[in-house]
Short mmCIF file of C-alpha atoms and ligand atoms in Angstrom, two decimals:
data_model
loop_
_atom_site.label_atom_id
_atom_site.label_comp_id
_atom_site.label_asym_id
_atom_site.label_seq_id
_atom_site.Cartn_x
_atom_site.Cartn_y
_atom_site.Cartn_z
CA MET A 28 18.63 -23.83 -12.93
CA THR A 29 15.88 -26.10 -11.63
CA ASP A 30 13.49 -27.51 -14.19
CA PRO A 31 10.15 -26.46 -12.66
CA ALA A 32 8.74 -29.88 -13.52
CA ASP A 33 11.44 -31.53 -11.36
CA ASP A 34 11.38 -29.03 -8.51
CA PRO A 35 10.31 -30.81 -5.31
CA ALA A 36 8.80 -27.51 -4.12
CA ILE A 37 6.25 -27.69 -6.93
CA SER A 38 3.48 -30.23 -6.39
CA ALA A 39 1.83 -32.32 -9.07
CA HIS A 40 -0.74 -30.45 -11.14
CA SER A 41 0.62 -27.04 -10.25
CA THR A 42 3.16 -24.59 -11.63
CA THR A 43 3.95 -22.47 -8.59
CA SER A 44 4.95 -23.10 -5.01
CA GLY A 45 2.55 -20.33 -4.02
CA MET A 46 2.54 -16.70 -3.07
CA VAL A 47 5.23 -14.87 -1.10
CA GLY A 48 4.35 -15.83 2.49
CA GLY A 49 5.08 -14.33 5.89
CA GLY A 50 2.16 -11.93 5.53
CA PHE A 51 3.42 -10.43 2.23
CA TYR A 52 0.56 -11.75 0.09
CA ASN A 53 -2.07 -10.62 2.58
CA ALA A 54 -0.46 -7.17 2.78
CA ASN A 55 -0.54 -6.81 -1.00
CA SER A 56 -3.89 -8.33 -1.93
CA ALA A 57 -6.25 -5.34 -1.67
CA THR A 58 -6.65 -5.42 -5.46
CA GLN A 59 -7.69 -9.09 -5.41
CA TRP A 60 -10.20 -8.24 -2.68
CA LYS A 61 -11.78 -5.58 -4.91
CA ALA A 62 -12.19 -8.28 -7.57
CA ILE A 63 -13.86 -10.58 -5.02
CA GLU A 64 -16.04 -7.81 -3.61
CA ALA A 65 -17.58 -7.23 -7.03
CA VAL A 66 -18.96 -10.79 -7.09
CA LEU A 67 -20.20 -10.96 -3.49
CA PRO A 68 -23.77 -10.99 -4.86
CA PHE A 69 -22.89 -14.40 -6.36
CA VAL A 70 -21.65 -15.52 -2.93
CA ASP A 71 -24.94 -14.34 -1.40
CA GLU A 72 -26.96 -16.11 -4.08
CA ALA A 73 -25.02 -19.33 -3.53
CA ALA A 74 -25.32 -19.15 0.28
CA ASN A 75 -29.04 -18.46 0.03
CA THR A 76 -29.75 -21.34 -2.34
CA LEU A 77 -27.29 -24.13 -1.59
CA PRO A 78 -28.96 -27.31 -0.35
CA THR A 79 -28.93 -27.53 3.46
CA THR A 80 -30.63 -30.90 3.79
CA SER A 81 -28.58 -32.97 1.40
CA PHE A 82 -26.02 -34.97 3.42
CA THR A 83 -24.02 -37.99 2.46
CA ASN A 84 -21.25 -37.32 4.96
CA GLY A 85 -23.02 -39.10 7.81
CA ASN A 86 -22.95 -36.31 10.36
CA GLY A 87 -25.19 -33.79 8.65
CA THR A 88 -22.53 -31.14 8.27
CA VAL A 89 -22.85 -28.37 5.70
CA CYS A 90 -19.45 -27.93 4.07
CA LEU A 91 -17.97 -24.84 2.38
CA ALA A 92 -14.53 -24.88 0.73
CA ASP A 93 -12.39 -22.19 -0.87
CA PHE A 94 -9.65 -23.34 -3.26
CA GLY A 95 -6.48 -21.22 -3.63
CA CYS A 96 -6.88 -19.48 -0.27
CA SER A 97 -3.25 -18.29 0.13
CA GLU A 98 -2.66 -16.75 3.58
CA GLY A 99 -6.36 -16.35 4.11
CA LEU A 100 -7.19 -12.66 4.50
CA ASN A 101 -9.48 -12.54 1.46
CA SER A 102 -10.53 -16.19 1.72
CA ILE A 103 -11.70 -15.76 5.32
CA ALA A 104 -13.55 -12.54 4.48
CA VAL A 105 -15.47 -14.22 1.68
CA MET A 106 -16.20 -17.22 3.91
CA GLN A 107 -17.62 -14.82 6.53
CA ARG A 108 -19.94 -13.47 3.85
CA ALA A 109 -21.12 -16.95 2.83
CA LEU A 110 -21.70 -17.89 6.49
CA ALA A 111 -23.78 -14.75 7.02
CA GLY A 112 -26.18 -16.01 4.35
CA LEU A 113 -26.04 -19.66 5.30
CA LEU A 114 -26.21 -19.79 9.12
CA PRO A 115 -29.74 -18.35 9.42
CA ARG A 116 -30.90 -21.05 6.95
CA THR A 117 -29.79 -24.11 8.92
CA ASP A 118 -29.17 -25.32 12.46
CA ARG A 119 -26.61 -27.87 11.23
CA PRO A 120 -22.90 -27.59 12.10
CA VAL A 121 -20.83 -26.03 9.33
CA GLN A 122 -17.37 -27.11 8.21
CA THR A 123 -15.28 -24.45 6.45
CA ILE A 124 -12.25 -25.57 4.48
CA HIS A 125 -9.44 -23.40 3.12
CA SER A 126 -7.34 -25.17 0.54
CA ASP A 127 -4.11 -24.35 -1.28
CA LEU A 128 -0.89 -25.99 -2.41
CA PRO A 129 1.19 -27.87 0.22
CA THR A 130 3.89 -25.19 -0.07
CA ASN A 131 1.45 -22.38 0.76
CA ASP A 132 2.09 -20.45 3.99
CA PHE A 133 -0.50 -22.37 6.01
CA SER A 134 1.02 -21.16 9.29
CA ARG A 135 -0.15 -17.67 8.44
CA LEU A 136 -3.55 -19.04 7.42
CA PHE A 137 -3.96 -20.83 10.76
CA VAL A 138 -3.05 -17.68 12.70
CA ASN A 139 -5.66 -15.80 10.68
CA LEU A 140 -8.24 -18.48 11.45
CA ARG A 141 -7.62 -18.00 15.20
CA PRO A 142 -6.84 -14.30 15.75
CA GLY A 143 -5.94 -13.80 19.42
CA GLY A 144 -6.40 -17.55 19.89
CA ARG A 145 -10.15 -17.39 19.20
CA PRO A 146 -11.97 -18.83 16.18
CA VAL A 147 -12.53 -16.20 13.50
CA PHE A 148 -15.94 -17.71 12.65
CA ASP A 149 -18.95 -18.30 14.90
CA GLY A 150 -17.28 -20.63 17.42
CA ALA A 151 -20.49 -22.40 18.45
CA ARG A 152 -21.30 -23.95 15.10
CA VAL A 153 -18.54 -23.38 12.54
CA TYR A 154 -15.45 -25.59 12.42
CA SER A 155 -12.57 -24.49 10.21
CA ALA A 156 -9.93 -26.70 8.63
CA ALA A 157 -7.28 -26.55 5.94
CA VAL A 158 -6.53 -29.03 3.17
CA ALA A 159 -3.32 -29.01 1.11
CA GLY A 160 -3.26 -30.12 -2.51
CA SER A 161 -3.78 -29.01 -6.07
CA MET A 162 -7.27 -27.83 -6.89
CA TYR A 163 -6.98 -29.85 -10.11
CA ASP A 164 -7.16 -33.02 -7.98
CA GLN A 165 -9.97 -34.38 -5.84
CA LEU A 166 -9.28 -33.14 -2.31
CA LEU A 167 -12.53 -33.89 -0.44
CA PRO A 168 -14.73 -36.99 -0.17
CA ASP A 169 -17.41 -37.71 -2.75
CA ARG A 170 -20.60 -35.70 -2.24
CA SER A 171 -19.41 -34.04 0.97
CA LEU A 172 -19.34 -30.41 -0.18
CA HIS A 173 -22.17 -27.87 -0.49
CA LEU A 174 -20.39 -24.73 -1.73
CA ALA A 175 -17.03 -24.52 -3.51
CA THR A 176 -15.37 -21.22 -4.40
CA THR A 177 -12.13 -20.10 -6.00
CA PHE A 178 -10.90 -16.52 -6.44
CA ASN A 179 -7.99 -15.13 -8.43
CA ALA A 180 -6.39 -18.56 -8.63
CA ILE A 181 -7.48 -20.76 -11.56
CA GLY A 182 -5.39 -18.64 -13.95
CA PHE A 183 -2.35 -20.52 -12.55
CA LEU A 184 -2.16 -23.46 -14.93
CA SER A 185 -1.80 -27.07 -13.79
CA ARG A 186 1.30 -27.66 -15.91
CA ARG A 187 3.82 -25.76 -18.00
CA PRO A 188 2.32 -26.09 -21.47
CA VAL A 189 5.62 -25.58 -23.36
CA GLU A 190 9.32 -26.01 -22.51
CA VAL A 191 10.45 -22.62 -23.74
CA LEU A 192 8.79 -19.29 -24.45
CA PRO A 193 11.66 -17.30 -25.91
CA GLY A 194 9.78 -14.14 -26.85
CA TYR A 195 8.13 -13.06 -23.59
CA ILE A 196 7.49 -14.09 -19.98
CA CYS A 197 3.71 -14.41 -19.93
CA LEU A 198 1.50 -16.73 -21.98
CA ASN A 199 -0.84 -14.05 -23.34
CA GLY A 200 2.05 -12.04 -24.78
CA PRO A 201 2.91 -8.36 -24.31
CA SER A 202 0.40 -5.53 -24.30
CA ALA A 203 -0.50 -4.16 -27.72
CA ALA A 204 0.76 -0.76 -26.61
CA ARG A 205 4.23 -1.96 -25.54
CA ALA A 206 4.70 -4.91 -27.92
CA ASN A 207 7.99 -5.62 -26.09
CA GLY A 208 8.11 -9.29 -27.09
CA PHE A 209 6.17 -11.95 -28.96
CA VAL A 210 4.21 -15.18 -28.46
CA SER A 211 3.42 -17.20 -31.60
CA SER A 212 -0.17 -17.92 -32.59
CA GLU A 213 0.58 -21.69 -32.33
CA ASP A 214 1.69 -21.23 -28.72
CA ARG A 215 -1.31 -19.01 -27.96
CA HIS A 216 -3.59 -21.79 -29.18
CA ILE A 217 -1.79 -24.36 -26.97
CA PHE A 218 -2.19 -22.08 -23.93
CA ALA A 219 -5.87 -21.38 -24.57
CA GLU A 220 -6.56 -25.12 -24.84
CA GLN A 221 -4.57 -25.90 -21.68
CA ALA A 222 -6.55 -23.24 -19.83
CA LYS A 223 -9.83 -24.85 -20.93
CA ARG A 224 -8.66 -28.35 -19.97
CA ASP A 225 -7.70 -26.99 -16.54
CA VAL A 226 -11.18 -25.56 -16.00
CA ALA A 227 -12.63 -28.90 -17.09
CA ASP A 228 -10.42 -30.81 -14.62
CA PHE A 229 -11.40 -28.42 -11.85
CA LEU A 230 -15.09 -28.93 -12.71
CA LYS A 231 -14.72 -32.73 -12.77
CA MET A 232 -13.06 -32.82 -9.34
CA ARG A 233 -15.55 -30.43 -7.76
CA ALA A 234 -18.40 -32.38 -9.39
CA ARG A 235 -17.33 -35.45 -7.41
CA GLU A 236 -17.02 -33.52 -4.16
CA LEU A 237 -20.26 -31.50 -4.38
CA VAL A 238 -23.67 -32.79 -3.40
CA PRO A 239 -26.36 -32.58 -6.11
CA GLY A 240 -27.60 -29.00 -6.16
CA GLY A 241 -24.30 -27.81 -4.60
CA LYS A 242 -22.93 -24.47 -5.78
CA LEU A 243 -19.62 -23.62 -7.43
CA LEU A 244 -18.36 -20.06 -7.83
CA VAL A 245 -15.32 -19.64 -10.09
CA GLN A 246 -13.79 -16.16 -10.30
CA VAL A 247 -10.43 -15.23 -11.79
CA PHE A 248 -8.44 -12.43 -13.42
CA GLY A 249 -8.86 -12.38 -17.18
CA ALA A 250 -9.27 -10.38 -20.35
CA ASN A 251 -11.94 -8.55 -22.33
CA GLU A 252 -12.00 -6.80 -25.71
CA VAL A 253 -10.14 -3.75 -24.43
CA ALA A 254 -7.75 -4.83 -21.69
CA ARG A 255 -6.05 -7.81 -20.04
CA THR A 256 -4.92 -8.19 -16.45
CA CYS A 257 -1.42 -9.16 -17.66
CA ASP A 258 -0.83 -5.82 -19.44
CA GLY A 259 1.55 -3.51 -17.62
CA ILE A 260 2.69 -5.86 -14.86
CA TYR A 261 4.25 -8.49 -17.11
CA ASP A 262 5.58 -5.88 -19.56
CA LEU A 263 7.38 -4.43 -16.55
CA LEU A 264 8.66 -7.74 -15.21
CA ASN A 265 9.79 -8.70 -18.72
CA ASP A 266 11.72 -5.42 -19.09
CA ALA A 267 13.30 -5.87 -15.65
CA VAL A 268 14.41 -9.46 -16.36
CA LEU A 269 15.76 -8.45 -19.80
CA ALA A 270 17.87 -5.75 -18.13
CA PHE A 271 19.76 -8.59 -16.40
CA VAL A 272 19.96 -10.60 -19.64
CA ALA A 273 21.62 -7.52 -21.16
CA THR A 274 24.27 -7.44 -18.41
CA GLY A 275 24.88 -11.20 -18.78
CA GLU A 276 23.72 -11.99 -15.22
CA ILE A 277 20.82 -14.00 -16.64
CA SER A 278 21.67 -16.21 -19.61
CA ARG A 279 19.58 -16.15 -22.76
CA GLU A 280 18.82 -19.85 -22.20
CA THR A 281 17.44 -19.12 -18.72
CA TYR A 282 15.31 -16.31 -20.13
CA ASP A 283 14.00 -18.56 -22.92
CA ARG A 284 12.87 -21.19 -20.41
CA TYR A 285 11.41 -18.74 -17.91
CA TYR A 286 7.78 -17.72 -18.08
CA GLN A 287 4.91 -17.26 -15.66
CA PRO A 288 2.45 -20.12 -16.36
CA VAL A 289 -0.64 -17.98 -15.89
CA TYR A 290 -3.33 -17.43 -18.50
CA MET A 291 -5.81 -14.57 -18.83
CA ARG A 292 -9.07 -16.05 -20.08
CA ALA A 293 -11.92 -14.30 -21.79
CA LEU A 294 -15.30 -15.14 -20.23
CA GLU A 295 -16.16 -17.54 -23.11
CA GLU A 296 -12.97 -19.48 -22.39
CA LEU A 297 -14.04 -19.92 -18.77
CA THR A 298 -17.56 -21.08 -19.61
CA ALA A 299 -16.75 -23.26 -22.67
CA PRO A 300 -15.84 -26.40 -20.64
CA VAL A 301 -19.18 -26.25 -18.80
CA SER A 302 -21.04 -27.04 -22.00
CA GLN A 303 -18.61 -28.20 -24.71
CA GLU A 304 -18.26 -31.99 -24.94
CA ALA A 305 -14.61 -31.81 -26.07
CA TYR A 306 -13.35 -31.08 -22.54
CA GLY A 307 -15.08 -33.95 -20.75
CA ALA A 308 -17.00 -31.92 -18.16
CA ALA A 309 -20.12 -31.02 -20.14
CA GLY A 310 -23.37 -31.49 -18.27
CA LEU A 311 -21.88 -31.70 -14.77
CA PHE A 312 -23.00 -28.17 -13.96
CA ARG A 313 -25.69 -25.69 -14.94
CA ILE A 314 -24.70 -22.03 -15.33
CA ASP A 315 -26.68 -19.73 -13.00
CA GLY A 316 -24.86 -16.54 -13.92
CA THR A 317 -21.69 -15.10 -15.44
CA ARG A 318 -19.82 -11.80 -15.26
CA SER A 319 -16.96 -10.06 -17.03
CA TYR A 320 -15.99 -6.87 -15.22
CA GLU A 321 -13.29 -4.38 -14.38
CA ILE A 322 -12.46 -3.16 -10.90
CA PRO A 323 -10.71 0.03 -9.81
CA VAL A 324 -7.16 -0.85 -8.78
CA PRO A 325 -6.46 0.59 -5.32
CA PHE A 326 -2.84 1.59 -6.03
CA ASN A 327 -3.93 3.38 -9.25
CA THR A 328 -6.70 5.23 -7.40
CA ARG A 329 -4.27 6.32 -4.73
CA PHE A 330 -1.67 7.51 -7.26
CA ASP A 331 -4.33 9.47 -9.16
CA ALA A 332 -5.25 11.18 -5.90
CA ASP A 333 -1.83 11.91 -4.38
CA GLY A 334 0.66 11.68 -7.29
CA ASP A 335 3.16 9.97 -4.95
CA LEU A 336 5.32 8.14 -7.50
CA GLU A 337 7.57 6.52 -4.90
CA ARG A 338 4.60 4.98 -3.14
CA TYR A 339 3.02 3.96 -6.44
CA ALA A 340 6.22 2.18 -7.57
CA THR A 341 6.38 0.26 -4.28
CA ASP A 342 2.69 -0.70 -4.23
CA TYR A 343 2.65 -1.65 -7.92
CA VAL A 344 5.76 -3.86 -7.70
CA ASN A 345 4.80 -5.46 -4.36
CA PHE A 346 1.40 -6.31 -5.83
CA PHE A 347 2.83 -8.45 -8.62
CA ARG A 348 5.89 -9.59 -6.67
CA ALA A 349 3.54 -11.42 -4.27
CA PHE A 350 2.35 -13.80 -7.01
CA THR A 351 5.33 -13.90 -9.43
CA GLN A 352 8.35 -14.24 -7.14
CA SER A 353 8.33 -17.98 -6.43
CA ILE A 354 8.04 -18.82 -10.14
CA LEU A 355 10.80 -16.37 -11.10
CA GLU A 356 13.09 -17.67 -8.35
CA THR A 357 12.63 -21.29 -9.45
CA ALA A 358 13.55 -20.30 -13.01
CA LEU A 359 16.89 -18.76 -12.00
CA PRO A 360 20.07 -20.77 -11.44
CA GLU A 361 20.35 -22.12 -7.91
CA GLY A 362 23.14 -20.68 -5.78
CA PRO A 363 23.97 -18.18 -3.07
CA GLY A 364 23.31 -15.18 -5.31
CA ARG A 365 19.82 -16.22 -6.37
CA SER A 366 17.71 -14.43 -3.79
CA SER A 367 19.69 -11.20 -4.09
CA LEU A 368 19.26 -11.38 -7.88
CA VAL A 369 15.52 -11.70 -7.35
CA ASP A 370 15.59 -8.61 -5.10
CA ARG A 371 17.54 -6.69 -7.70
CA ILE A 372 15.09 -7.65 -10.47
CA TYR A 373 12.15 -6.27 -8.47
CA ASN A 374 14.17 -3.18 -7.52
CA CYS A 375 14.91 -2.68 -11.21
CA ALA A 376 11.14 -2.91 -11.86
CA LYS A 377 10.62 -0.14 -9.31
CA ASP A 378 13.26 2.00 -11.04
CA LEU A 379 11.54 1.46 -14.39
CA ILE A 380 8.16 2.52 -12.96
CA ARG A 381 9.67 5.61 -11.33
CA ALA A 382 11.33 6.58 -14.63
CA THR A 383 8.37 6.01 -17.00
CA PRO A 384 5.13 5.05 -15.22
CA GLU A 385 3.14 5.78 -18.39
CA LEU A 386 4.75 2.73 -20.10
CA TYR A 387 3.10 0.31 -17.67
CA PRO A 388 -0.59 1.13 -17.19
CA PHE A 389 -2.36 -1.64 -15.27
CA ARG A 390 -6.05 -2.58 -15.32
CA TYR A 391 -7.76 -5.48 -13.55
CA ILE A 392 -10.28 -7.37 -15.66
CA ALA A 393 -12.01 -10.30 -13.99
CA ILE A 394 -14.44 -12.99 -15.02
CA ALA A 395 -16.74 -15.20 -12.98
CA MET A 396 -19.37 -17.89 -13.24
CA LEU A 397 -21.79 -19.27 -10.68
CA LEU A 398 -22.74 -22.89 -11.28
CA THR A 399 -25.03 -25.53 -9.79
CA ARG A 400 -24.08 -29.21 -9.68
CA THR A 401 -26.63 -31.09 -11.72
CA GLY A 402 -27.92 -34.57 -10.93
C1 LIG B 20 -3.37 -14.74 -6.36
S1 LIG B 20 -3.56 -15.93 -5.10
C2 LIG B 20 -5.27 -15.74 -4.69
C3 LIG B 20 -5.52 -15.90 -3.22
C4 LIG B 20 -6.93 -15.58 -2.76
N1 LIG B 20 -7.87 -16.53 -3.34
C5 LIG B 20 -7.30 -14.19 -3.14
O1 LIG B 20 -8.12 -14.00 -4.05
O2 LIG B 20 -6.75 -13.25 -2.56
C6 LIG B 20 -3.58 -17.46 -6.02
C7 LIG B 20 -3.55 -18.68 -5.12
O3 LIG B 20 -3.77 -19.84 -5.92
C8 LIG B 20 -2.92 -20.85 -5.44
N2 LIG B 20 -2.74 -21.87 -6.48
C9 LIG B 20 -2.06 -21.80 -7.64
N3 LIG B 20 -2.11 -22.96 -8.29
C10 LIG B 20 -2.85 -23.80 -7.51
C11 LIG B 20 -3.27 -25.17 -7.64
N4 LIG B 20 -2.93 -25.91 -8.69
N5 LIG B 20 -4.03 -25.68 -6.64
C12 LIG B 20 -4.37 -24.96 -5.56
N6 LIG B 20 -4.01 -23.65 -5.40
C13 LIG B 20 -3.25 -23.11 -6.36
C14 LIG B 20 -1.63 -20.14 -5.06
O4 LIG B 20 -0.83 -20.91 -4.20
C15 LIG B 20 -2.20 -18.88 -4.43
O5 LIG B 20 -2.37 -19.01 -3.05
#
């Protein structure tokens, strides 16, 4: 087993090597797009109000960057939307930047930026680029950025907050309905604090990069009073992994050390670091707007309409496989059987869904805040 902290595939200030590449994330990210679509009014507001005359980068370029872009399908679509608002407001050249971890499938991103060999954005004035690194680090020069965005990404923590999580595989614990595991209240407190420190670090880095008056849109999966975006999917993955603990193919020690370092925040947990002194980012930004919302999940809608359980099981499992697989794989002992074990775990998850879909209801709660750099 590789200790995730020592794994060369995992960069500093990150806990995953990224999504499943080769087009798999793009093919299974319609749900994440729905969550982005719901906050496009924030994108419009940012594009219509970001400063277009404030340049410290020497060449008068307006710069837009999206952090946690993955293979780019959703990231490029949201960038198109921002450009639609911005381009009529300025005659300056525009630099678009898509950023993700060094181990992200950037080849797929580049192909998506040049479909058929042509630039996906307005070729006369928009210049696209990619930057690899953790979003919890500074990645762009001081005061060079006018709009920063991140979607469905900041829930991936910058570090593993504990060594072992013996009772469950996700930081927020099992759904109340399933209760198929436990996470102690001490651990829950540690995770909530880590999640706030991560937001603060992200704010501090973007505060350096943004020009005064620059805009920052932070959107991510989360939780509200009635549901959490971890419910269902992680109950299912937990059950599937435990099936292999029961057969002895996964040791209890491996299970105890394995968890997905993602945290579902409530809206107040996202906004707290913007104003609370304790996290070191207070005063860097002003809050223009916030949202906590739920989106219809495309694979649920389809299943409600056609009742096709086979299709539902595939879509449901592929959806969460795209963002859990690399972390699960790293947690399992290295060796020739590892990737087939991973396949069998996700196949087991499909079997569980086919057998009792009612045990794993999934809802997508999201939270967002639109900020302006002060100063
Ligand atoms: C669920 S995907 C979201 C992709 C896209 N933004 C969307 O909404 O469809 C999460 C992305 O965050 C990236 N990510 C996770 N931790 C990160 C970090 N510390 N720095 C930069 N990107 C990170 C992952 O590699 C992945 O591409």
